[in-house]
Coordinates of C-alpha atoms in Angstrom, one line a residue:
M54 CA -39.0 49.6 -7.6
L55 CA -35.8 47.9 -8.0
Q56 CA -33.7 48.7 -11.1
K57 CA -32.3 45.9 -13.2
K58 CA -28.7 46.7 -12.0
D59 CA -29.7 46.5 -8.4
L60 CA -31.5 43.3 -8.8
S61 CA -28.3 41.8 -10.5
K62 CA -26.3 43.1 -7.5
Y63 CA -28.6 41.5 -4.9
L64 CA -28.8 38.4 -7.0
G65 CA -25.1 38.1 -7.1
A66 CA -24.8 38.5 -3.4
A67 CA -27.4 36.1 -2.6
L68 CA -25.7 33.5 -4.9
T69 CA -22.5 34.2 -3.3
V70 CA -23.9 33.7 0.2
L71 CA -25.6 30.4 -1.0
G72 CA -22.4 29.1 -2.4
V73 CA -20.5 29.7 0.9
V74 CA -23.3 28.0 2.8
V75 CA -23.3 25.0 0.5
V76 CA -19.4 24.7 0.6
S77 CA -19.6 24.9 4.5
V78 CA -22.1 22.1 4.7
I79 CA -20.0 19.9 2.3
L80 CA -16.9 20.6 4.5
I81 CA -18.7 19.9 7.6
F82 CA -20.2 16.7 6.2
C83 CA -16.7 15.5 5.1
F84 CA -15.4 16.3 8.4
V85 CA -18.0 14.3 10.3
K86 CA -18.0 11.3 7.8
F87 CA -14.2 11.4 7.3
D88 CA -13.6 7.7 8.2
A89 CA -16.4 6.6 5.8
I90 CA -15.2 8.9 2.9
R91 CA -11.7 7.6 3.4
A92 CA -12.8 4.0 3.4
G93 CA -14.9 4.5 0.2
A94 CA -12.0 6.3 -1.5
A95 CA -9.7 3.5 -0.5
Q96 CA -12.2 1.1 -2.1
L97 CA -12.5 3.0 -5.2
V98 CA -8.7 3.3 -5.6
D99 CA -8.5 -0.4 -5.1
I100 CA -11.0 -0.9 -7.9
L101 CA -9.2 1.6 -10.2
M102 CA -5.8 0.4 -9.4
P103 CA -5.1 -1.4 -12.6
F104 CA -5.9 1.9 -14.5
I105 CA -3.8 4.0 -12.3
V106 CA -0.8 1.6 -12.7
G107 CA -1.4 1.8 -16.4
L108 CA -1.4 5.5 -16.5
V109 CA 1.8 5.7 -14.6
I110 CA 3.5 3.0 -16.9
A111 CA 2.1 4.9 -20.2
Y112 CA 3.3 8.1 -18.7
L113 CA 6.8 7.0 -18.1
L114 CA 6.9 5.1 -21.6
S115 CA 5.5 7.9 -23.5
P116 CA 9.0 9.7 -24.1
I117 CA 10.5 6.3 -25.4
Y118 CA 7.4 5.5 -27.4
N119 CA 7.5 8.8 -29.1
A120 CA 11.1 8.8 -29.7
L121 CA 10.8 5.1 -31.4
V122 CA 8.0 6.4 -33.5
R123 CA 10.0 9.4 -34.7
N124 CA 13.0 7.2 -35.6
L125 CA 11.2 4.1 -37.0
E126 CA 9.0 6.0 -39.4
P127 CA 11.8 7.5 -41.6
W128 CA 13.8 4.3 -41.3
L129 CA 10.7 2.3 -42.6
R130 CA 10.1 4.8 -45.3
A131 CA 13.8 4.7 -46.5
V132 CA 14.7 1.0 -46.0
C133 CA 11.4 -0.8 -46.5
R134 CA 10.2 1.7 -49.2
M135 CA 6.8 2.1 -47.4
K136 CA 4.8 5.2 -48.6
H137 CA 2.7 5.3 -45.2
P138 CA 4.7 3.7 -42.5
R139 CA 3.0 5.6 -39.7
G140 CA 0.9 2.7 -38.5
L141 CA 3.7 0.1 -38.6
A142 CA 6.1 2.5 -36.7
R143 CA 3.5 3.0 -34.0
G144 CA 2.8 -0.9 -33.8
L145 CA 6.7 -1.6 -33.4
A146 CA 7.3 1.3 -30.9
L147 CA 4.4 -0.1 -28.8
F148 CA 5.6 -3.5 -29.0
L149 CA 9.2 -2.3 -28.1
S150 CA 8.1 -0.3 -25.3
V151 CA 6.1 -3.0 -23.6
L152 CA 9.1 -5.4 -24.2
L153 CA 11.2 -3.0 -22.4
V154 CA 9.1 -2.8 -19.3
L155 CA 9.0 -6.7 -19.1
A156 CA 12.9 -6.7 -19.7
V157 CA 13.4 -4.3 -16.8
V158 CA 11.0 -5.9 -14.3
F159 CA 12.1 -9.4 -15.0
G160 CA 15.8 -8.5 -15.2
L161 CA 15.5 -6.8 -11.6
L162 CA 13.8 -9.9 -10.3
A163 CA 16.3 -12.4 -11.8
M164 CA 19.1 -10.2 -10.3
M165 CA 17.6 -9.6 -6.9
I166 CA 15.8 -12.8 -6.0
P167 CA 18.7 -15.3 -6.1
Q168 CA 21.0 -12.6 -4.4
L169 CA 18.3 -12.1 -1.7
F170 CA 17.8 -15.8 -1.2
D171 CA 21.7 -16.4 -0.9
S172 CA 22.0 -13.5 1.5
V173 CA 19.2 -14.8 3.8
A174 CA 20.6 -18.3 3.7
N175 CA 24.1 -17.2 4.4
L176 CA 23.1 -14.9 7.2
S177 CA 21.0 -17.6 8.9
A178 CA 23.8 -20.1 8.7
N179 CA 26.8 -17.9 9.6
L180 CA 25.1 -15.2 11.9
P181 CA 26.8 -16.7 15.1
G182 CA 30.2 -16.5 13.5
Y183 CA 29.4 -13.0 12.1
L184 CA 28.7 -11.9 15.6
E185 CA 31.7 -13.5 17.1
Q186 CA 34.0 -11.8 14.4
T187 CA 32.3 -8.5 14.8
G188 CA 32.7 -8.6 18.8
A189 CA 36.3 -9.7 18.5
W190 CA 37.1 -6.9 15.9
L191 CA 35.3 -4.3 18.3
D192 CA 37.3 -5.7 21.2
E193 CA 40.6 -5.4 19.4
T194 CA 39.8 -1.8 18.1
L195 CA 38.8 -0.7 21.6
A196 CA 41.9 -2.3 23.1
R197 CA 44.0 0.0 20.7
F198 CA 42.6 3.0 22.2
G199 CA 43.2 1.7 25.8
L200 CA 39.6 0.9 26.5
D201 CA 39.1 -2.4 28.7
I202 CA 35.7 -3.1 27.4
S203 CA 34.6 -6.7 26.3
V204 CA 32.0 -6.3 23.6
Q205 CA 32.1 -10.0 22.9
S206 CA 30.7 -10.7 26.4
Y207 CA 27.8 -8.3 25.7
F208 CA 27.2 -10.3 22.5
D209 CA 27.2 -13.4 24.1
D210 CA 24.7 -12.1 26.7
M211 CA 22.5 -10.7 24.1
S212 CA 22.5 -13.9 22.0
S213 CA 21.5 -16.0 25.2
Q214 CA 18.8 -13.5 26.2
F215 CA 17.5 -13.7 22.5
S216 CA 17.5 -17.4 22.4
T217 CA 15.7 -17.4 25.8
W218 CA 13.1 -14.9 24.7
L219 CA 12.6 -16.6 21.5
T220 CA 12.1 -20.1 23.1
G221 CA 10.4 -19.1 26.3
T222 CA 8.2 -16.1 25.3
L223 CA 7.8 -15.6 21.6
L224 CA 7.2 -19.3 20.4
P225 CA 4.7 -20.2 23.3
G226 CA 3.0 -16.9 22.8
L227 CA 2.5 -17.6 19.1
Q228 CA 1.3 -21.1 19.8
S229 CA -1.3 -19.7 22.4
L230 CA -2.4 -17.1 19.9
V231 CA -2.7 -19.7 17.2
E232 CA -4.8 -21.9 19.6
R233 CA -6.9 -18.9 20.6
L234 CA -7.6 -17.9 17.0
G235 CA -8.0 -21.3 15.7
T236 CA -6.4 -22.9 12.7
D237 CA -8.9 -21.3 10.4
S238 CA -7.5 -17.8 11.4
L239 CA -3.9 -18.7 10.5
V240 CA -5.0 -20.2 7.3
D241 CA -6.9 -17.0 6.5
G242 CA -3.9 -14.9 7.3
L243 CA -1.6 -17.0 5.0
F244 CA -4.4 -16.9 2.3
S245 CA -4.7 -13.1 2.8
G246 CA -0.9 -12.7 2.2
V247 CA -1.0 -14.9 -1.0
V248 CA -4.1 -12.8 -2.3
T249 CA -2.2 -9.7 -1.7
V250 CA 0.7 -11.0 -4.0
V251 CA -1.7 -12.3 -6.6
N252 CA -3.5 -8.9 -6.6
G253 CA -0.2 -7.1 -7.1
V254 CA 0.9 -9.2 -10.0
K255 CA -2.7 -8.9 -11.5
N256 CA -2.8 -5.1 -11.2
F257 CA 0.6 -5.0 -12.8
V258 CA -0.4 -7.2 -15.8
L259 CA -3.7 -5.5 -16.3
G260 CA -1.8 -2.1 -15.9
L261 CA 0.7 -3.1 -18.6
I262 CA -2.3 -3.9 -21.0
V263 CA -4.0 -0.7 -20.1
S264 CA -0.7 1.3 -20.8
A265 CA -0.5 -0.4 -24.2
Y266 CA -4.1 0.7 -25.2
L267 CA -3.3 4.2 -23.9
L268 CA -0.2 4.5 -25.9
A269 CA -1.7 3.2 -29.0
D270 CA -4.8 5.5 -28.7
K271 CA -2.8 8.5 -27.1
G272 CA -3.5 10.8 -30.0
R273 CA -7.2 10.5 -30.1
M274 CA -7.5 10.6 -26.2
L275 CA -5.5 13.8 -26.2
A276 CA -7.7 15.5 -28.9
L277 CA -10.8 14.5 -27.1
A278 CA -9.4 16.0 -23.8
K279 CA -8.7 19.2 -25.5
K280 CA -12.1 19.2 -27.2
L281 CA -13.6 18.7 -23.8
L282 CA -11.4 21.5 -22.2
Y283 CA -12.4 24.1 -24.6
A284 CA -16.0 23.1 -24.5
V285 CA -16.3 23.7 -20.8
A286 CA -13.7 26.5 -20.4
G287 CA -14.0 28.4 -23.5
A288 CA -11.0 29.7 -25.7
E289 CA -9.4 32.2 -23.3
R290 CA -9.5 30.0 -20.2
G291 CA -8.9 26.9 -22.2
N292 CA -5.6 28.4 -23.7
R293 CA -4.5 29.3 -20.1
L294 CA -5.4 25.9 -18.5
L295 CA -3.6 24.2 -21.5
E296 CA -0.5 26.1 -21.0
E297 CA -0.5 25.3 -17.4
L298 CA -1.0 21.6 -18.1
R299 CA 2.0 21.8 -20.6
K300 CA 4.2 23.5 -17.8
T301 CA 3.0 20.7 -15.4
N302 CA 4.1 18.0 -17.8
R303 CA 7.5 19.6 -18.3
I304 CA 8.3 19.9 -14.7
F305 CA 6.8 16.6 -13.7
G306 CA 8.1 14.5 -16.7
G307 CA 11.4 16.2 -16.7
F308 CA 12.0 15.5 -13.0
I309 CA 10.7 11.7 -13.0
T310 CA 12.8 10.9 -16.2
G311 CA 15.8 12.7 -15.0
K312 CA 15.6 11.0 -11.7
L313 CA 15.2 7.5 -13.3
V314 CA 18.3 8.1 -15.3
D315 CA 20.2 9.5 -12.4
S316 CA 19.2 6.4 -10.3
L317 CA 20.2 4.0 -13.0
T318 CA 23.5 5.6 -13.3
M319 CA 24.0 5.5 -9.6
G320 CA 23.3 1.9 -9.4
I321 CA 25.5 1.0 -12.2
L322 CA 28.3 3.0 -10.5
C323 CA 27.6 1.5 -7.2
F324 CA 28.0 -2.0 -8.7
I325 CA 31.3 -1.2 -10.4
G326 CA 32.7 0.3 -7.2
S327 CA 31.5 -2.5 -5.0
S328 CA 32.8 -5.0 -7.4
L329 CA 36.2 -3.3 -7.6
L330 CA 36.3 -3.1 -3.7
R331 CA 35.1 -6.8 -3.4
L332 CA 32.3 -6.0 -1.1
P333 CA 29.8 -8.7 -0.4
Y334 CA 26.3 -8.8 -2.0
A335 CA 27.6 -6.2 -4.6
L336 CA 24.5 -6.8 -6.9
L337 CA 21.9 -6.7 -4.2
V338 CA 23.4 -3.5 -2.6
S339 CA 23.7 -1.9 -6.0
V340 CA 20.0 -2.5 -6.8
V341 CA 18.9 -1.3 -3.5
V342 CA 20.9 1.8 -3.7
G343 CA 19.8 2.7 -7.3
V344 CA 16.1 2.2 -6.5
T345 CA 16.1 4.2 -3.3
N346 CA 18.0 6.8 -5.0
I347 CA 14.7 7.9 -6.7
I348 CA 13.8 9.5 -3.5
P349 CA 15.4 12.9 -3.2
F350 CA 17.3 13.8 -0.2
F351 CA 16.5 10.8 1.9
G352 CA 16.8 8.1 -0.6
P353 CA 20.6 7.6 -0.3
F354 CA 20.3 7.1 3.4
L355 CA 17.4 4.8 3.2
G356 CA 19.3 2.5 0.8
A357 CA 22.7 2.8 2.3
I358 CA 21.8 2.0 6.0
P359 CA 20.3 -1.5 5.6
C360 CA 23.1 -2.2 3.2
A361 CA 25.7 -1.1 5.4
L362 CA 24.2 -3.3 8.3
L363 CA 24.0 -6.4 6.0
I364 CA 27.8 -6.0 5.0
L365 CA 28.7 -5.2 8.7
L366 CA 27.6 -8.7 9.7
T367 CA 29.8 -10.2 7.0
D368 CA 32.9 -8.1 7.3
P369 CA 33.3 -4.9 9.6
I370 CA 36.2 -3.5 7.6
K371 CA 34.4 -3.9 4.4
C372 CA 31.3 -2.1 5.9
V373 CA 33.7 1.0 6.6
Y374 CA 34.8 0.9 3.0
F375 CA 31.2 0.7 1.8
I376 CA 30.2 3.7 4.0
I377 CA 33.1 5.8 2.8
F378 CA 32.4 4.7 -0.8
I379 CA 28.7 5.6 -0.6
L380 CA 29.5 9.0 1.1
A381 CA 31.9 9.8 -1.9
L382 CA 29.4 8.5 -4.5
Q383 CA 26.5 10.5 -3.0
Q384 CA 28.7 13.7 -3.2
F385 CA 29.4 13.0 -6.9
D386 CA 25.7 12.6 -7.4
G387 CA 24.6 15.6 -5.4
N388 CA 27.2 18.0 -6.9
I389 CA 27.9 16.6 -10.5
L390 CA 25.9 13.9 -11.7
G391 CA 22.4 15.1 -10.4
P392 CA 22.7 18.7 -11.5
K393 CA 24.1 17.6 -14.8
I394 CA 21.2 15.2 -15.5
L395 CA 18.3 17.1 -13.8
G396 CA 19.4 20.7 -14.3
N397 CA 17.0 23.0 -12.7
T398 CA 14.0 21.2 -13.7
T399 CA 11.9 22.0 -10.6
G400 CA 13.5 25.3 -9.2
V401 CA 12.5 24.3 -5.7
S402 CA 14.9 25.4 -3.0
P403 CA 16.5 23.1 -0.5
F404 CA 14.0 23.9 2.2
G405 CA 11.2 23.2 -0.2
V406 CA 12.7 19.9 -1.2
L407 CA 12.9 18.9 2.4
F408 CA 9.3 20.2 3.2
S409 CA 7.8 18.4 0.1
I410 CA 9.4 15.0 0.9
I411 CA 8.3 15.1 4.7
F412 CA 4.7 16.4 3.8
F413 CA 3.9 14.4 0.7
G414 CA 5.7 11.3 2.1
G415 CA 3.5 11.5 5.1
V416 CA 0.3 11.8 3.2
F417 CA 1.0 9.4 0.3
G418 CA 3.7 7.2 1.7
F419 CA 6.6 6.0 -0.6
V420 CA 5.0 7.4 -3.7
G421 CA 4.6 10.8 -2.1
M422 CA 8.2 10.8 -1.4
I423 CA 8.9 10.3 -5.0
I424 CA 6.4 12.9 -6.5
G425 CA 6.6 15.3 -3.7
V426 CA 9.3 17.6 -5.2
P427 CA 7.8 18.1 -8.8
L428 CA 4.2 18.4 -7.1
F429 CA 5.5 21.1 -4.8
A430 CA 7.1 22.8 -7.8
I431 CA 4.0 22.8 -9.7
L432 CA 1.9 24.1 -6.7
S433 CA 4.5 26.7 -6.1
S434 CA 4.4 27.9 -9.8
L435 CA 0.6 28.1 -9.7
V436 CA 0.6 30.2 -6.4
G437 CA 3.4 32.4 -7.9
E438 CA 1.5 33.0 -11.1
L439 CA -1.7 33.9 -9.0
V440 CA 0.3 36.3 -6.8
D441 CA 1.7 38.0 -9.7
K442 CA -1.7 38.4 -11.2
W443 CA -2.9 40.0 -8.1
L444 CA 0.1 42.3 -7.8
N445 CA -0.4 43.4 -11.5
K446 CA -4.1 44.3 -10.8
K447 CA -3.0 46.4 -8.0
N448 CA -0.3 48.1 -10.2
L449 CA 2.6 46.7 -7.9
S450 CA 5.9 45.2 -9.0
R451 CA 6.3 41.6 -9.5
E452 CA 10.0 41.4 -9.0
L453 CA 11.1 39.5 -6.0
R454 CA 14.4 41.8 -5.6
D455 CA 12.0 44.7 -5.2
Y456 CA 10.7 43.4 -1.8
A457 CA 14.1 42.3 -0.3
N458 CA 14.7 45.5 1.8
L459 CA 11.3 47.0 1.4
D460 CA 10.1 49.3 4.3
Y461 CA 7.1 50.8 2.6
V462 CA 5.4 51.3 -0.8
K463 CA 4.3 54.7 -2.0
E464 CA 0.8 55.0 -3.0
D465 CA 0.1 54.9 -6.7
D466 CA 0.0 58.2 -8.4
G467 CA 0.4 57.2 -11.9
Q468 CA 3.9 55.9 -12.0
T469 CA 5.1 52.6 -13.0
P470 CA 5.4 50.0 -10.3
E471 CA 9.1 49.9 -10.7
S472 CA 9.6 53.6 -10.1
Y473 CA 7.4 53.8 -6.9
I474 CA 8.7 50.9 -5.0
K475 CA 10.9 52.3 -2.3
R476 CA 13.6 50.4 -0.5
Q477 CA 13.4 52.3 2.8
D478 CA 11.4 55.3 4.1
P479 CA 14.0 58.1 4.7
T480 CA 11.6 60.0 6.8
R481 CA 10.9 57.2 9.2
K482 CA 12.8 57.5 12.5

């Protein structure tokens, strides 16, 4: 007859096998139905997009909102002689936070749209002249080095071939495609583009409203989340999970906030420098450089390359000035400004930064390139804590330096982990 102890052991083994089978079946099902699951997930994300946008806006505004509440409350108590100014302070802080978002968005649009329109109109009107000037400048530069190469003739040939391709191939091909698809298809395409823009505006407006509700009810929602966490995980695991969430918030929030401040400073410095150098499209270039600087490592290049090409078509010499200026500005940001603002908020190595941007950028696109570094830092921290926990159970050292020149580990004979870690085995030949 089975003992109760043996029954518990067999039951545990059976449940383990059953769990492995269930997980395997789920993984196989997800692999087979991957396209359907991805389509369903995309549809779900599309439905929840206003709430996702609202969460992002609320998370970014939370430090500003908290700072406003902390400063407005004593001011209302001292100046307005209010005994309980908490409610009014929160209301004013919420109003000012939402007003800040609207001011930033409309300010950027007001700066970029006229500049972008003028840039496109100027390029379309003066592109042949720009190409001719650029070709003449390149011919003169090559002649100084004794190279008898006519770049202008290549430009003329390219312009002629482009015009021939445009009028003889592209436009007839588009006309044939429109006739084949029918007028309704073209109208549907235009309508789809308009719908996309309208959906983007709708998601932003609804997201802003959602963020206002989240900020206003943040205290109660956080208390409810903690209550649920402790109800499910218990006291010990709940404390551990809560501490991990606080660490995640410190890493993620510190990086995002610091990067936004760093990018804003870079945009302002770029505008000042571009204005002093009298570069064309100074405002547009500065906004592009500042926005793309949010992306670590690749951001400066992603912003500088199209701006350099735009300036090249206007004035090749000023394009050279711009490239030199951007290189100097990025060196200042990478070695002085960035470390000063961000500090060591992530603790990710340069290789980890490169890997996280490429990997998460490939998975999540532009958003992944922004959040990749703090996300990688969080995952690395969790894995590191798990490894330390396993090493501690095996009575092994958790210090990384103890494994730098390690050749073997002496078996545990009751000594402390630090005492039996051996750098090299003197008896090994």
